[in-house]
Amino acid sequence: MTKDERLQWFEATLEQAGMRRTLPRRILLRLLAASERPLSAQDIYEQTESDINLVTIYRTLNELTRLELLIRTEFGEGFYRYEPAPGPSDTDHHHHLVCDSCGSIADFEGCMVDAMLTQTTIPHNFQVASHTLTLHGTCERCQTSPK
Amino acid sequence: MTKDERLQWFEATLEQAGMRRTLPRRILLRLLAASERPLSAQDIYEQTESDINLVTIYRTLNELTRLELLIRTEFGEGFYRYEPAPGPSDTDHHHHLVCDSCGSIADFEGCMVDAMLTQTTIPHNFQVASHTLTLHGTCERCQTSPK
DNA sequence: TTCGGTGCAAATACTTTGCACCCTT
DNA sequence: AAGGGTGCAAAGTATTTGCACCGAA
């Protein structure tokens, strides 16, 4: 899924949900789609140079997460980070590598959890819809020069 | 590891760290060791019938987490939950099944992530120390009578 | 024109900190 | 006796809510 396809899907989903295509929403989606790593509300606030009210950012993030256009994750920092969802027909998703030393967050492609789950007995007849996997450890930079 | 062994390990670790064996700490450890599921600070506060100050609970949870006696996890609720750590010589750990309908949290034993990782290339030479896996979905009860 | 969206101010939720007193060692 | 631990009050972050105005459809 290219960046343009993603933005198009975003706009189509907004329309389909009867939501207006406003400036804050488009700026925010564009920002998240372009980002290398999950962004917090504060991150977005700073990157938009305060053009968008922080409250609007929170409200927009909630709306877009509800529409499943965004994924919300907490990495042990005390606040949430958001990133674009994989997309509807996209079975591909990624997870994250969190450096416990410097706090950097990198993507980790090639998830094998779904394959793993087919070989595992899930207790209580629990019906799995999705999963979150986060690997904690030390990034390359911090291995050579620890903070 | 039995419940008694665990409590003993807790006390030994406290002593070794030069920390005093106080009532709040023992009550809290006992409560967590006996609990079926991860507890929040608020949960603990209610279960101790307010015998322990909420601030003390927060401080104690932080201390015990720092000593790696507890594990802290966020399940998308907006606050942290705590549970006893697997233990030093214990390679066994478990993950969680979170019902998106009723919010129940159940344990999920038999983690295969470590095995999976040996067959996976981790990018950027990232050195993995630990991981967190959470399965989201619908519990048995909510499958028959959705909320 | 209509009604959803935004900004501002204030409130809420969770967690941390400062300080005096308490109690384990 | 000494110093870490606790409780109380207050502060600090992250996030949400109420309400009047604004602007996309």
XYZ file of C-alpha atoms (C1' of nucleotides) in Angstrom:
344
model
C 0.000 0.000 0.000
C 1.580 3.222 -1.144
C 1.375 6.479 0.747
C -1.087 7.856 -1.793
C -3.303 4.776 -1.660
C -3.331 5.099 2.067
C -4.362 8.734 2.028
C -7.076 7.900 -0.469
C -8.354 5.121 1.739
C -8.369 7.529 4.669
C -10.462 10.067 2.798
C -12.845 7.407 1.500
C -13.367 6.047 5.010
C -14.032 9.519 6.376
C -16.614 10.149 3.672
C -18.233 6.773 4.182
C -18.570 7.508 7.887
C -20.294 10.783 7.097
C -17.429 12.760 8.544
C -16.298 16.035 7.100
C -12.976 16.409 5.400
C -11.472 19.137 7.515
C -8.022 20.639 7.605
C -6.948 19.276 10.996
C -7.905 15.745 10.021
C -6.024 15.847 6.761
C -2.926 17.410 8.260
C -2.904 14.863 11.031
C -3.384 11.862 8.777
C -0.697 13.083 6.424
C 1.698 13.587 9.297
C 1.128 10.113 10.692
C 1.346 8.484 7.275
C 4.705 10.137 6.694
C 6.165 9.366 10.096
C 8.806 6.702 10.628
C 7.500 5.895 14.060
C 4.340 6.142 16.160
C 3.590 9.696 17.271
C 2.063 10.945 20.505
C -0.505 13.725 20.693
C 2.262 15.976 21.956
C 4.550 14.999 19.073
C 1.858 15.955 16.596
C 1.149 19.185 18.408
C 4.778 20.185 18.134
C 5.162 19.075 14.530
C 2.140 21.071 13.435
C 3.713 24.132 15.050
C 0.574 24.580 17.131
C -1.564 25.254 14.063
C -3.995 22.706 15.461
C -5.315 22.847 18.988
C -4.100 20.059 21.234
C -7.675 19.224 22.180
C -8.575 18.840 18.529
C -5.626 16.531 18.101
C -6.851 14.320 20.947
C -10.388 14.292 19.599
C -9.230 13.548 16.074
C -6.946 10.747 17.213
C -9.856 9.176 19.062
C -12.179 9.441 16.089
C -9.675 8.007 13.650
C -8.835 5.185 16.024
C -12.531 4.405 16.351
C -12.766 4.188 12.551
C -9.769 1.858 12.675
C -7.720 4.174 10.535
C -5.186 4.445 13.321
C -3.684 2.040 15.805
C -3.047 3.162 19.362
C -0.227 1.660 21.393
C 1.385 2.350 24.727
C 5.100 1.635 24.916
C 5.582 2.012 28.650
C 6.154 5.743 28.500
C 2.935 6.791 30.174
C 1.125 8.061 27.101
C -0.246 6.690 23.845
C 1.342 6.708 20.432
C -0.540 6.419 17.161
C 0.307 5.107 13.718
C -1.641 4.361 10.535
C -3.522 1.068 10.562
C -2.346 -1.625 8.125
C -5.471 -1.256 6.008
C -8.569 -3.372 5.350
C -7.356 -5.975 2.852
C -3.882 -5.851 4.270
C -3.058 -8.924 6.314
C 0.373 -7.494 6.812
C 1.117 -5.693 9.992
C 4.240 -4.940 11.936
C 5.359 -4.761 15.519
C 7.919 -2.698 17.383
C 11.377 -2.803 18.847
C 11.634 -0.550 21.875
C 15.081 0.353 23.174
C 14.945 0.414 26.968
C 18.055 2.557 27.035
C 17.235 5.486 24.756
C 13.548 4.951 24.126
C 13.821 4.712 20.356
C 11.079 2.784 18.608
C 11.666 0.913 15.346
C 9.406 -1.204 13.197
C 9.737 -4.949 13.086
C 8.234 -6.464 9.944
C 7.381 -10.081 9.260
C 5.113 -11.055 12.107
C 4.876 -14.783 12.711
C 2.401 -14.680 15.543
C -0.621 -15.601 13.422
C 1.189 -18.673 12.119
C 2.226 -19.471 15.659
C -1.324 -19.218 16.927
C -2.593 -21.851 14.488
C -0.314 -24.285 16.297
C -1.349 -23.185 19.741
C -4.358 -23.982 21.832
C -6.032 -20.831 23.034
C -7.731 -21.450 26.390
C -11.336 -20.722 27.311
C -12.458 -20.735 23.658
C -11.182 -17.221 23.428
C -11.670 -15.866 19.919
C -8.601 -13.946 18.827
C -9.199 -10.892 16.652
C -5.828 -9.178 16.782
C -2.626 -9.031 18.735
C 0.115 -6.723 19.864
C 3.737 -7.749 20.169
C 6.495 -5.498 21.434
C 10.120 -6.496 21.757
C 12.125 -4.716 24.401
C 15.907 -4.608 24.494
C 18.850 -2.539 23.355
C 19.254 -0.828 19.997
C 22.491 -0.961 18.065
C 23.626 2.506 19.036
C 23.072 1.897 22.743
C 24.953 -1.404 22.607
C 28.145 0.414 21.666
C 27.619 3.619 23.636
C 25.189 2.990 26.475
C 23.422 6.008 27.869
C 7.087 -21.959 41.479
C 4.561 -22.271 44.277
C 2.902 -19.346 45.983
C 5.025 -19.860 49.080
C 8.248 -20.068 47.126
C 7.280 -16.872 45.406
C 6.606 -15.027 48.643
C 9.902 -16.253 49.984
C 11.702 -15.029 46.914
C 9.998 -11.664 47.296
C 11.139 -11.288 50.896
C 14.674 -12.409 50.056
C 14.903 -9.887 47.243
C 13.659 -7.109 49.488
C 16.247 -7.956 52.109
C 19.001 -8.232 49.546
C 18.130 -4.772 48.238
C 18.387 -3.386 51.741
C 14.697 -2.600 51.825
C 12.625 -2.913 54.940
C 9.989 -5.559 55.309
C 7.005 -3.363 56.001
C 3.336 -4.146 56.272
C 2.188 -2.360 53.097
C 4.783 -4.172 51.008
C 3.883 -7.563 52.338
C 0.166 -7.037 52.006
C 0.590 -5.802 48.467
C 2.859 -8.643 47.370
C 0.547 -11.196 48.908
C -2.437 -9.670 47.170
C -0.763 -9.686 43.776
C 0.564 -13.212 44.212
C -2.939 -14.435 44.985
C -4.685 -12.594 42.184
C -5.936 -14.329 39.079
C -5.291 -11.310 36.955
C -3.143 -8.172 36.859
C -4.282 -5.530 39.320
C -4.271 -1.770 39.019
C -3.304 0.582 41.833
C -6.982 1.338 42.260
C -7.857 -2.373 42.411
C -5.343 -2.857 45.181
C -6.553 0.207 47.021
C -10.084 -1.158 47.018
C -9.091 -4.693 47.943
C -7.069 -3.510 50.927
C -10.136 -1.633 52.114
C -8.105 1.561 52.185
C -5.808 0.228 54.905
C -2.935 1.368 52.733
C -2.692 4.841 51.332
C -3.056 5.058 47.562
C 0.198 7.001 47.326
C 2.009 4.261 49.186
C 0.564 1.748 46.754
C 1.901 3.700 43.797
C 5.300 4.078 45.422
C 5.463 0.434 46.377
C 4.431 -0.720 42.923
C 7.200 1.401 41.423
C 9.802 0.059 43.811
C 8.848 -3.565 43.287
C 8.768 -3.100 39.539
C 12.250 -1.579 39.668
C 13.423 -4.662 41.586
C 11.806 -6.761 38.845
C 9.523 -8.454 41.334
C 6.540 -7.137 39.423
C 5.687 -6.697 35.772
C 3.815 -3.622 34.637
C 1.515 -3.770 31.624
C -0.982 -1.463 30.004
C -3.961 -3.179 28.395
C -5.446 -0.205 26.589
C -7.506 0.921 29.556
C -5.580 4.075 30.315
C -3.802 2.855 33.432
C -1.239 0.256 34.421
C -1.799 -3.199 35.817
C 0.732 -5.181 37.806
C 1.396 -8.855 38.333
C 4.166 -10.932 39.910
C 7.220 -11.434 37.697
C 7.915 -14.990 36.510
C 10.982 -15.258 38.745
C 14.739 -15.336 38.185
C 15.389 -18.915 37.088
C 12.001 -19.152 35.510
C 12.129 -19.040 31.727
C 8.428 -19.510 31.735
C 6.251 -16.541 31.328
C 2.743 -15.971 30.118
C 0.805 -13.455 28.110
C -2.765 -12.224 28.150
C -6.097 -12.556 26.434
C -8.007 -9.300 26.600
C -11.708 -9.334 25.773
C -12.544 -6.170 23.862
C -16.184 -6.604 24.786
C -16.159 -6.929 28.571
C -12.547 -6.076 29.378
C -11.786 -9.358 31.107
C -8.146 -10.392 31.161
C -7.067 -14.029 31.217
C -3.669 -15.651 31.208
C -2.347 -17.389 28.147
C 0.393 -19.892 28.951
C 2.842 -21.540 26.613
C 4.537 -18.629 24.888
C 6.198 -19.517 21.610
C 7.603 -16.118 20.808
C 11.144 -16.927 21.916
C 11.190 -19.976 19.673
C 9.750 -17.875 16.893
C 12.424 -15.230 17.291
C 15.235 -17.695 16.732
C 13.825 -18.189 13.251
C 13.399 -14.505 12.569
C 15.846 -11.853 11.561
C 15.696 -8.887 13.887
C 16.593 -5.699 12.019
C 19.204 -3.114 13.026
C 21.094 -5.621 15.204
C 18.537 -4.937 17.900
C 19.276 -7.038 20.976
C 16.051 -8.471 22.361
C 15.817 -8.749 26.146
C 12.120 -9.399 26.632
C 8.791 -9.125 24.927
C 5.144 -8.476 25.517
C 2.347 -10.192 23.637
C -1.316 -9.437 24.101
C -4.125 -11.133 22.222
C -7.288 -9.122 21.762
C -10.632 -10.619 20.871
C -13.807 -11.955 22.401
C -14.072 -14.161 25.468
C -16.364 -17.169 25.577
C -19.056 -15.460 27.608
C -19.233 -12.454 25.281
C -19.432 -14.697 22.200
C -22.751 -16.072 23.372
C -24.145 -12.984 25.077
C -22.458 -9.903 23.661
C -22.528 -6.796 25.762
C -28.622 27.043 6.056
C -27.444 23.243 8.789
C -25.042 20.646 11.873
C -20.722 18.587 12.601
C -16.019 20.409 13.985
C -12.920 23.448 16.397
C -10.922 26.277 20.015
C -10.857 27.885 24.588
C -11.391 27.083 29.446
C -12.182 24.061 32.836
C -12.541 19.531 34.565
C -11.057 14.689 35.181
C -8.026 10.645 35.687
C -3.898 8.714 36.876
C 0.420 9.261 38.992
C 4.234 11.735 41.355
C 6.449 14.859 44.812
C 7.390 17.573 49.311
C 7.412 17.256 53.944
C 6.591 15.903 58.713
C 5.904 11.945 61.424
C 6.394 6.889 62.159
C 8.535 2.384 62.765
C 11.794 -1.250 61.140
C 16.478 -2.372 61.886
C 19.077 6.071 67.738
C 19.036 6.401 62.690
C 17.288 6.425 58.341
C 14.175 4.439 55.304
C 8.902 4.263 54.825
C 4.281 6.146 55.201
C 0.418 9.366 55.054
C -1.405 13.701 53.911
C -1.743 17.594 50.915
C -0.541 19.473 46.850
C 1.348 19.332 42.303
C 2.106 17.317 37.701
C 0.902 14.971 33.239
C -2.083 13.098 29.983
C -6.564 13.271 28.374
C -11.608 14.544 28.277
C -15.766 17.555 28.459
C -18.902 21.855 28.103
C -20.016 25.432 25.364
C -20.008 29.100 21.968
C -18.389 30.064 17.510
C -16.954 28.511 12.852
C -17.103 26.467 8.416
C -17.817 22.229 5.178
C -21.567 20.281 2.681
